[in-house]
PDB file of C-alpha atoms and ligand atoms in Angstrom:
ATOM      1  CA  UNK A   1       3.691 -16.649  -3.573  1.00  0.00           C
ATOM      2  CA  UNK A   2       2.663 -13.468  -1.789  1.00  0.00           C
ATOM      3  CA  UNK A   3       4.352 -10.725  -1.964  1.00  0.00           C
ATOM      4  CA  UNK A   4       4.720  -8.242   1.446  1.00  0.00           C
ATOM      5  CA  UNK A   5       4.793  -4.792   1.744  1.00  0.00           C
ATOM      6  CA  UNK A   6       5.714  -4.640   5.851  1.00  0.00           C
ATOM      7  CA  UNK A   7       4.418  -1.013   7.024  1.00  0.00           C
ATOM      8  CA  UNK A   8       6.895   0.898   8.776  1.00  0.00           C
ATOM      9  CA  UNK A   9       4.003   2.454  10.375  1.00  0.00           C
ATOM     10  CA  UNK A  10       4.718   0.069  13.523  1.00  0.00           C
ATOM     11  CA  UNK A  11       7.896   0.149  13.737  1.00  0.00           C
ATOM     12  CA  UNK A  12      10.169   1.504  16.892  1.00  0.00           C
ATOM     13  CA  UNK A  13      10.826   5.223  15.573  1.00  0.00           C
ATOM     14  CA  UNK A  14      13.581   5.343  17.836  1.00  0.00           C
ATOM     15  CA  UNK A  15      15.355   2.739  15.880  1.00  0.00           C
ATOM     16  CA  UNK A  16      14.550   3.225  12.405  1.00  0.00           C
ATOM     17  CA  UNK A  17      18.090   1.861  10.850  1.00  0.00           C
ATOM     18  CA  UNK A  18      17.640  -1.836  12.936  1.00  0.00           C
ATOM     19  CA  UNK A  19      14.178  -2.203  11.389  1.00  0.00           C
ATOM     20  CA  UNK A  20      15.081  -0.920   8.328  1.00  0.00           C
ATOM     21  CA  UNK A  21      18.412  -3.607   8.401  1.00  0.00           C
ATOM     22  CA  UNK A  22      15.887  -5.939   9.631  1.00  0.00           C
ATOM     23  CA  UNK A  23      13.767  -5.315   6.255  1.00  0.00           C
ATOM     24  CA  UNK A  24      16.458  -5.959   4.199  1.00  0.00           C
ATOM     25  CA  UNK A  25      17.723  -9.206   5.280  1.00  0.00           C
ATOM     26  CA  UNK A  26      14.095 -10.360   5.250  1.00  0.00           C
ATOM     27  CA  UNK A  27      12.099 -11.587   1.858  1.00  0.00           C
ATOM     28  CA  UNK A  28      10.456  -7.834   1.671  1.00  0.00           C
ATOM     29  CA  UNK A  29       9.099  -7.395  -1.520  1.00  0.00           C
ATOM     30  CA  UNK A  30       8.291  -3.522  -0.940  1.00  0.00           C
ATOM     31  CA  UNK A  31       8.383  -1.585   1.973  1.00  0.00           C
ATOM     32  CA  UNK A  32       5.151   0.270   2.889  1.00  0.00           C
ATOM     33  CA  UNK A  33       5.172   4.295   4.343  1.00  0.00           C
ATOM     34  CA  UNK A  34       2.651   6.113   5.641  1.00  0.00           C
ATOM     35  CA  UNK A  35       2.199   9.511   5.024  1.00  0.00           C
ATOM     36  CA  UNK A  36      -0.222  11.664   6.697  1.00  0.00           C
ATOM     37  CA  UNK A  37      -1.015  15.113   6.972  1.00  0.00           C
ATOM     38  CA  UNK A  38      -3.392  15.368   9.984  1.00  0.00           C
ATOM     39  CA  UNK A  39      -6.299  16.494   7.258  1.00  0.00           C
ATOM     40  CA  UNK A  40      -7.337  13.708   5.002  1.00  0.00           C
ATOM     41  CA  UNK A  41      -7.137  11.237   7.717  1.00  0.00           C
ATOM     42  CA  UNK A  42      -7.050  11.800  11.488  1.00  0.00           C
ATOM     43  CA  UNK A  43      -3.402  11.042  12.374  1.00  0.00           C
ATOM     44  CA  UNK A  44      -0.007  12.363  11.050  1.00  0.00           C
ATOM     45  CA  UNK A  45       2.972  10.376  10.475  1.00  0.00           C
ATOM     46  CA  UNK A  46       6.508  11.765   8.413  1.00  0.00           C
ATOM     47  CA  UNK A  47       7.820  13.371   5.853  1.00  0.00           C
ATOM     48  CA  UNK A  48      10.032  13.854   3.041  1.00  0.00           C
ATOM     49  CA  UNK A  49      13.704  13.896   5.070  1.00  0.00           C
ATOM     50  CA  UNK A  50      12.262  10.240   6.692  1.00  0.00           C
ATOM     51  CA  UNK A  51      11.609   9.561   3.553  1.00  0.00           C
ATOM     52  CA  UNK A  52      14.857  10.225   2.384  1.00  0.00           C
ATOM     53  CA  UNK A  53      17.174   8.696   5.094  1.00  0.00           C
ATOM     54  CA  UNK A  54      15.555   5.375   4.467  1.00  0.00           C
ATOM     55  CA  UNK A  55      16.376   5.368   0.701  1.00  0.00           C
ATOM     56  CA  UNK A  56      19.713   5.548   1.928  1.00  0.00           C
ATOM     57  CA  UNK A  57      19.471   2.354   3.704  1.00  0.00           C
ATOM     58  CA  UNK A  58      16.966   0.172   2.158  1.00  0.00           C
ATOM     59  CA  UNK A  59      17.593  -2.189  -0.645  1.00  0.00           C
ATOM     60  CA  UNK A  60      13.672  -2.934  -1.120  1.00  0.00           C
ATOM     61  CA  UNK A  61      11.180  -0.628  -3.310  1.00  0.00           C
ATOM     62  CA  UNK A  62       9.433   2.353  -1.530  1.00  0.00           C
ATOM     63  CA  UNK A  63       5.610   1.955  -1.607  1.00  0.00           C
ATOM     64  CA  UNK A  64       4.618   5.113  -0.572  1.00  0.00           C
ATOM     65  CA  UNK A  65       0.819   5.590   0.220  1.00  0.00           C
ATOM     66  CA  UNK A  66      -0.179   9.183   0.719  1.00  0.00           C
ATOM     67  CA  UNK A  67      -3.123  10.010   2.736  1.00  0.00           C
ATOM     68  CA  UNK A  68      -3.014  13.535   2.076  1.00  0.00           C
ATOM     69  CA  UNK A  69      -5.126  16.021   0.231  1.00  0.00           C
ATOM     70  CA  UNK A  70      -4.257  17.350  -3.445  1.00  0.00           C
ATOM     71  CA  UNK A  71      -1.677  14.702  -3.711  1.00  0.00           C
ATOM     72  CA  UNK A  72      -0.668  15.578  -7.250  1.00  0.00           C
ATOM     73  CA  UNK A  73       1.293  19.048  -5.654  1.00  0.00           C
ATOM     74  CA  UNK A  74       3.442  16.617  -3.863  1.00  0.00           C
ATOM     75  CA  UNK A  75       3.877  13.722  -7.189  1.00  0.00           C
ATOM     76  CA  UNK A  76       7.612  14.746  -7.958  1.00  0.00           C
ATOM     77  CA  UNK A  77       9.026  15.635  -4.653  1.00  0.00           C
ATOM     78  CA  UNK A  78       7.969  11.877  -3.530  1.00  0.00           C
ATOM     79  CA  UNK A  79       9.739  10.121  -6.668  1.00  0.00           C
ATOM     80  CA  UNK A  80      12.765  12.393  -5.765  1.00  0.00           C
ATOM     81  CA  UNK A  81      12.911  11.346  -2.100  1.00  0.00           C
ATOM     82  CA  UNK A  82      12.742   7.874  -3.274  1.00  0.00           C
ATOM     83  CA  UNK A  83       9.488   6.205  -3.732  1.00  0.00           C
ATOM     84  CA  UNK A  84       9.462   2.981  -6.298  1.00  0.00           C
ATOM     85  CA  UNK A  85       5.341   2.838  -6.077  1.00  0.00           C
ATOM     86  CA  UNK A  86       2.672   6.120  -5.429  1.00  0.00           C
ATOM     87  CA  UNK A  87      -0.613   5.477  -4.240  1.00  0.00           C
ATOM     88  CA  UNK A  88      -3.159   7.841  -3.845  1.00  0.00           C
ATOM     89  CA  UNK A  89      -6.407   7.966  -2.450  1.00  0.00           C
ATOM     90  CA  UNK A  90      -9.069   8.318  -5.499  1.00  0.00           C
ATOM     91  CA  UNK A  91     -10.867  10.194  -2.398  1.00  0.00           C
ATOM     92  CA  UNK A  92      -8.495  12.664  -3.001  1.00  0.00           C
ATOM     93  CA  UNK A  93      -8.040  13.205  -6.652  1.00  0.00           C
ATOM     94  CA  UNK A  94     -10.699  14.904  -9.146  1.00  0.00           C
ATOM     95  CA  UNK A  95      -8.179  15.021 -12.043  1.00  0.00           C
ATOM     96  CA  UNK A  96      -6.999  11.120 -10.955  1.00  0.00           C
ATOM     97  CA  UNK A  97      -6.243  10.284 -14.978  1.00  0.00           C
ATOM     98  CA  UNK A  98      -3.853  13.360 -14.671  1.00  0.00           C
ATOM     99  CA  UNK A  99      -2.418  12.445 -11.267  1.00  0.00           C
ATOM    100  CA  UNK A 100      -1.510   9.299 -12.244  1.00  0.00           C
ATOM    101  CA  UNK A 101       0.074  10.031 -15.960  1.00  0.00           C
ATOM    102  CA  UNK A 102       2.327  12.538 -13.502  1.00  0.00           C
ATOM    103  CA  UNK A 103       3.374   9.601 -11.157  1.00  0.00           C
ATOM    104  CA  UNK A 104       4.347   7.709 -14.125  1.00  0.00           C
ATOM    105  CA  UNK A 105       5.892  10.876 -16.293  1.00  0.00           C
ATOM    106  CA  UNK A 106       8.527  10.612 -12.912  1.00  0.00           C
ATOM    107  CA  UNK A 107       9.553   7.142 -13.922  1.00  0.00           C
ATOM    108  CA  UNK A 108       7.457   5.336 -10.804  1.00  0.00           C
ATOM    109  CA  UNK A 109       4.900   2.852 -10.740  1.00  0.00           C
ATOM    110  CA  UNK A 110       1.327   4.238  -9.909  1.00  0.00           C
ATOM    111  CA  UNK A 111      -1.128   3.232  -7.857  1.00  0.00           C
ATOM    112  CA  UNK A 112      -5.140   4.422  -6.676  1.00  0.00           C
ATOM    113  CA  UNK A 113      -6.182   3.446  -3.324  1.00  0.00           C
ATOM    114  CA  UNK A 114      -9.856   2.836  -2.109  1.00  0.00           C
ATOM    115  CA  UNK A 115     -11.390   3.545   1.323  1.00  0.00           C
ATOM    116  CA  UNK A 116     -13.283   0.464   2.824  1.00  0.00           C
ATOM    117  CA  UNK A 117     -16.667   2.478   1.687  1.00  0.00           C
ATOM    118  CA  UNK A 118     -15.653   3.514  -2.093  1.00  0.00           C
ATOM    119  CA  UNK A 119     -16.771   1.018  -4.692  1.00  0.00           C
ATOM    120  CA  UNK A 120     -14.757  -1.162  -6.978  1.00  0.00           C
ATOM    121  CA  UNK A 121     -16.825  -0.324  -9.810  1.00  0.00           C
ATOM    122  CA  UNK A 122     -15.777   3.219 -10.407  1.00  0.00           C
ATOM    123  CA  UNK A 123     -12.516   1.996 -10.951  1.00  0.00           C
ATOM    124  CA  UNK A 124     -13.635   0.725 -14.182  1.00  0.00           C
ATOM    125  CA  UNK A 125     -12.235   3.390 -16.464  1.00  0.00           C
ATOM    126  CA  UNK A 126      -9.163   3.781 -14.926  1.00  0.00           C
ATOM    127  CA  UNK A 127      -7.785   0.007 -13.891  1.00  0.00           C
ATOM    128  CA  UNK A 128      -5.754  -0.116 -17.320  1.00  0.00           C
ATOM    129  CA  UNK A 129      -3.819   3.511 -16.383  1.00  0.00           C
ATOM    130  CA  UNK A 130      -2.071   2.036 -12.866  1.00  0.00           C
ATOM    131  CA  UNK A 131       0.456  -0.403 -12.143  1.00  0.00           C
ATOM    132  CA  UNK A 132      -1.501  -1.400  -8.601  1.00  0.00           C
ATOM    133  CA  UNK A 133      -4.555  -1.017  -6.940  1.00  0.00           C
ATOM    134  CA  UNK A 134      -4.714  -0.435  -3.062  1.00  0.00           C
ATOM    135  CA  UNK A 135      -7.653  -1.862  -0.737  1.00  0.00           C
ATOM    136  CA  UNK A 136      -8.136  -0.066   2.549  1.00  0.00           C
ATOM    137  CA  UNK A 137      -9.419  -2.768   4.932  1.00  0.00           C
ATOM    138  CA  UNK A 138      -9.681  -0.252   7.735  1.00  0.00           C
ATOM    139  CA  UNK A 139     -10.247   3.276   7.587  1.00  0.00           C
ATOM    140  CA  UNK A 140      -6.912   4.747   7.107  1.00  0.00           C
ATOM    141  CA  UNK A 141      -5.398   6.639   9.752  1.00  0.00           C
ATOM    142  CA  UNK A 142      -3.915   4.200  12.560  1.00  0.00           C
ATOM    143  CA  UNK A 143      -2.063   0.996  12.768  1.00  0.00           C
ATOM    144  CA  UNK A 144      -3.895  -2.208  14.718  1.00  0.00           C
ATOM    145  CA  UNK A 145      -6.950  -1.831  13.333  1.00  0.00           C
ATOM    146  CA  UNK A 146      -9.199  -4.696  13.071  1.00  0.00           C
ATOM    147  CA  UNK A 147      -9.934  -5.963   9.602  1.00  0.00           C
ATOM    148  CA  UNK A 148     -13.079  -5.063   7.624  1.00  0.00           C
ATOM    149  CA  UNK A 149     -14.406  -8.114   6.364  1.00  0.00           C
ATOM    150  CA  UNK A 150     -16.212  -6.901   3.757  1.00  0.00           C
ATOM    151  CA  UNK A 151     -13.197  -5.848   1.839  1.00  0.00           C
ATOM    152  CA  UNK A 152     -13.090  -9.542   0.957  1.00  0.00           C
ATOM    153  CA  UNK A 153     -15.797  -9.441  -1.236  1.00  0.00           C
ATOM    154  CA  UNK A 154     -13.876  -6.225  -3.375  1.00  0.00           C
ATOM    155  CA  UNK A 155     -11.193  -8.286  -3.683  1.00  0.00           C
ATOM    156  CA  UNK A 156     -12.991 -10.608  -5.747  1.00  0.00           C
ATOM    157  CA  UNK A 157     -14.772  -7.950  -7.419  1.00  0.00           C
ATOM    158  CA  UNK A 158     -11.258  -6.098  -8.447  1.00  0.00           C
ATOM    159  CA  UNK A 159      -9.902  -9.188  -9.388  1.00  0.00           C
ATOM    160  CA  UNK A 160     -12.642  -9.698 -11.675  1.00  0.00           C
ATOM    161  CA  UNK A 161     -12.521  -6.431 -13.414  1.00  0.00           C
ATOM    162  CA  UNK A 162      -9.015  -6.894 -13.885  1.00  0.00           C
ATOM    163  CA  UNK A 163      -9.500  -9.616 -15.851  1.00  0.00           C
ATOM    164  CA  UNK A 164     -12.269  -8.310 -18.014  1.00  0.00           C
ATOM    165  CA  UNK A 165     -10.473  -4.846 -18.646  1.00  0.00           C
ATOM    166  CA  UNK A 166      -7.468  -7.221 -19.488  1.00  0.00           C
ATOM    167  CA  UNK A 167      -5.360  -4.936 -16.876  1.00  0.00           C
ATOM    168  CA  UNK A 168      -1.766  -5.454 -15.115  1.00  0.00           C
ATOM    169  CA  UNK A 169      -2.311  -4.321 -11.652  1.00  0.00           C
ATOM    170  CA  UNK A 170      -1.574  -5.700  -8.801  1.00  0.00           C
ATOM    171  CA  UNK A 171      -3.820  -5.955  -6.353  1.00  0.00           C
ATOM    172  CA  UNK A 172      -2.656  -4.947  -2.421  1.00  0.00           C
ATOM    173  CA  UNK A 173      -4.717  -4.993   0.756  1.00  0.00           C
ATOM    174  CA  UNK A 174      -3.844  -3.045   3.897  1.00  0.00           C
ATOM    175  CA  UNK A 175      -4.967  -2.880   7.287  1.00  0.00           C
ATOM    176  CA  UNK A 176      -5.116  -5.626   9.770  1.00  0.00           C
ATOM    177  CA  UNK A 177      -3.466  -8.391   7.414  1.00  0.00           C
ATOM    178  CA  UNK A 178      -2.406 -11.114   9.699  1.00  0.00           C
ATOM    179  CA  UNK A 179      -2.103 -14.847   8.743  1.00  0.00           C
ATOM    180  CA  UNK A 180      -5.848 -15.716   9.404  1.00  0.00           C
ATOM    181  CA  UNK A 181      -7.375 -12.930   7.093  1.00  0.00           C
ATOM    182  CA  UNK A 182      -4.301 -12.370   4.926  1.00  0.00           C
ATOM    183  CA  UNK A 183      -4.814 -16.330   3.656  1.00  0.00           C
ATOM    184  CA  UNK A 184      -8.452 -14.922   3.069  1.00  0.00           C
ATOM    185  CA  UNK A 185      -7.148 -12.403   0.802  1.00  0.00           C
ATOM    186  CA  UNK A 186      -5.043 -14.378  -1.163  1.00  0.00           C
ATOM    187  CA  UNK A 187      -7.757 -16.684  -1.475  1.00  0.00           C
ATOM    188  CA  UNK A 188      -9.685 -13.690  -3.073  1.00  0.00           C
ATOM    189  CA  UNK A 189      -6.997 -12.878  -5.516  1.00  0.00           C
ATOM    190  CA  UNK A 190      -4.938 -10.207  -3.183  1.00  0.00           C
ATOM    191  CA  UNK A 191      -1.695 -10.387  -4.821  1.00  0.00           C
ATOM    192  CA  UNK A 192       0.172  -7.946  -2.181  1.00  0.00           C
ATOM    193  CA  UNK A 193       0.066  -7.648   2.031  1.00  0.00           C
ATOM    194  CA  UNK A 194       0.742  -4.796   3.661  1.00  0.00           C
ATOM    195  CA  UNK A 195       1.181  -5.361   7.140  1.00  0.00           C
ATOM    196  CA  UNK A 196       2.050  -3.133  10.268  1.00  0.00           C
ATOM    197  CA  UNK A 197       1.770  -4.208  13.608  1.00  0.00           C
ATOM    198  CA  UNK A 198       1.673  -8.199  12.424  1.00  0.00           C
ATOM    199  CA  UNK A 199       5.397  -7.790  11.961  1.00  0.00           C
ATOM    200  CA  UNK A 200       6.833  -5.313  13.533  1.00  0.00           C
ATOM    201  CA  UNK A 201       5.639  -6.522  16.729  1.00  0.00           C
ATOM    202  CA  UNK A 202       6.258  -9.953  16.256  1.00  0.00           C
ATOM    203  CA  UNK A 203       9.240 -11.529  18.229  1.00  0.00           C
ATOM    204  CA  UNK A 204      10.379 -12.472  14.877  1.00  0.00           C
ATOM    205  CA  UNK A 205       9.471 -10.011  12.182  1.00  0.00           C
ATOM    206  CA  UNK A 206      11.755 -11.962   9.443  1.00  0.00           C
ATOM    207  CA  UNK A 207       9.921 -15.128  10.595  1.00  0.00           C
ATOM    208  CA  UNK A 208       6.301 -13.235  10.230  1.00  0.00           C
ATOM    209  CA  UNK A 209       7.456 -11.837   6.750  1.00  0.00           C
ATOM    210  CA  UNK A 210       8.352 -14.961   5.678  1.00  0.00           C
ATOM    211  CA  UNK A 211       5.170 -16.530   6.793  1.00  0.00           C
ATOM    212  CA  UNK A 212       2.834 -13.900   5.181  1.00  0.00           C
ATOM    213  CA  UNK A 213       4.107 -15.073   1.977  1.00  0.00           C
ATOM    214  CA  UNK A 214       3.944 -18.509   2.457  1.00  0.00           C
ATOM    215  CA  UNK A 215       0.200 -18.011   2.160  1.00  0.00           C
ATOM    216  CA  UNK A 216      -1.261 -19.769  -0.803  1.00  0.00           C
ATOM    217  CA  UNK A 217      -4.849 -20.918  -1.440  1.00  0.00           C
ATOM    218  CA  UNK A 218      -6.327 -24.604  -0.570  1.00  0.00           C
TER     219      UNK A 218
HETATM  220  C1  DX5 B   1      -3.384   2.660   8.002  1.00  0.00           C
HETATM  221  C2  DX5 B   1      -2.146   2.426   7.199  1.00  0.00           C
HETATM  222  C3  DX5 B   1      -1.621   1.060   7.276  1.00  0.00           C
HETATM  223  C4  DX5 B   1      -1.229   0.579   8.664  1.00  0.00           C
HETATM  224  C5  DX5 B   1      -1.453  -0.910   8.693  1.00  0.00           C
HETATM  225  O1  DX5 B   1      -3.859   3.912   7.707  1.00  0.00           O
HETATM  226  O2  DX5 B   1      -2.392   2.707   5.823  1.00  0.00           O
HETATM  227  O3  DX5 B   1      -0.566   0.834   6.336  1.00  0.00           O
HETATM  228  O4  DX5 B   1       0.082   0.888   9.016  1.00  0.00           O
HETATM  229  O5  DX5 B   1      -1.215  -1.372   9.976  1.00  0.00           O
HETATM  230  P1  DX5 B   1      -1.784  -2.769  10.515  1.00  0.00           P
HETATM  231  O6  DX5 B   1      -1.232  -3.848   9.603  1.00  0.00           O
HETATM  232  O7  DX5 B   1      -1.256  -2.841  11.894  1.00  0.00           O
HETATM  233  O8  DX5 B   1      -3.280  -2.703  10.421  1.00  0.00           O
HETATM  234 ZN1   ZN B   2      -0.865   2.121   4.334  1.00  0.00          ZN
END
């Protein structure tokens, strides 16, 4: 089965404790922030005491993606405010080795993400180091973007080097998952879904959870 990382992304700000109920009673495997800082990517989002009120209240894993620059400065004040999983943008990290022995020295899984244009293959020498790897199938930045479709083929290719380099990680897609191209994916190999406005602004979010990892391949 799937597993789902819902993005609170699209959820109703407003109401952050009914969604947040809403994630636990569903079959959330992690649930997916976005963090932003208005310089790395066009858009900013929240912050550490966000951060920190929903580790009060939610009984799933944090998988906290920064989209910030010089992530590393930030490594231990994000395990401290709650986040299970790390991911940063290898767009963002000269020293990544070192960034991501410091996410793990804090006792949290780590994770590299790739924009849509960065290549699987320079992964190569560091795919043993994390615990997950993170496609961008849009440009980060914005919820309800439309899918990239050629992030299908670096699925396969990830998946592939994986398996030669004989590593653990997980591999998770994000942006524009619904149940058309998130089938795709798991067809591919994607072993996580991270998915914004397909849930939160379905009628039925538990429903579109549940559905999302239902998907298996034919
Ligand atoms: C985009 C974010 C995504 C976003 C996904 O920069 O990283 O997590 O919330 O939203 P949807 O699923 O609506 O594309
Ligand atoms: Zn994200």
């Amino acid at each position: 089965m799937a597993k789902v990382s819902p993005s609170l992304l699209s959820a109703d700000f407003a109401a952050l404790g009914k969604d947040i109920e809403m994630i636990n009673r569903s079959e959330t495997d992690y649930l997916h922030l976005d963090i932003m800082d208005g310089v790395f990517v066009p858009n900013i989002s929240f912050g550490f005491p966000v951060i920190e009120s929903i580790k009060d209240l939610c009984k799933k894993p944090l998988d906290v993606h920064l989209m910030i620059v010089e992530p590393g400065k930030f490594v231990s004040r994000f395990a401290k405010a709650g986040a299970s999983i790390i991911n940063v943008h290898y767009e963002t990290c000269p020293h990544l080795h070192r960034t991501i022995q410091s996410i793990k020295n804090e006792g949290v899984k780590a994770a590299v993400t790739l924009n849509p244009h960065t290549p699987v293959c320079l992964l190569q020498d560091i795919v043993r180091d994390v615990d997950m790897v993170l496609l961008m199938s849009v440009n980060p930045g914005f919820g309800g973007q439309k899918f990239i479709e050629g992030c299908l083929d670096k699925v396969s290719e990830l998946k592939e080097l994986i398996l030669r380099k004989n590593s653990q990680a997980e591999i998770e897609v994000d942006g524009g998952v619904n149940l058309e191209t998130g089938k795709a994916l798991v067809e591919r190999g994607a072993d996580v879904l991270v998915a914004g406005n397909y849930v939160f602004k379905s009628p039925d979010p538990v429903a579109a959870i549940a559905a999302l990892k239902r998907l298996v391949s034919d």
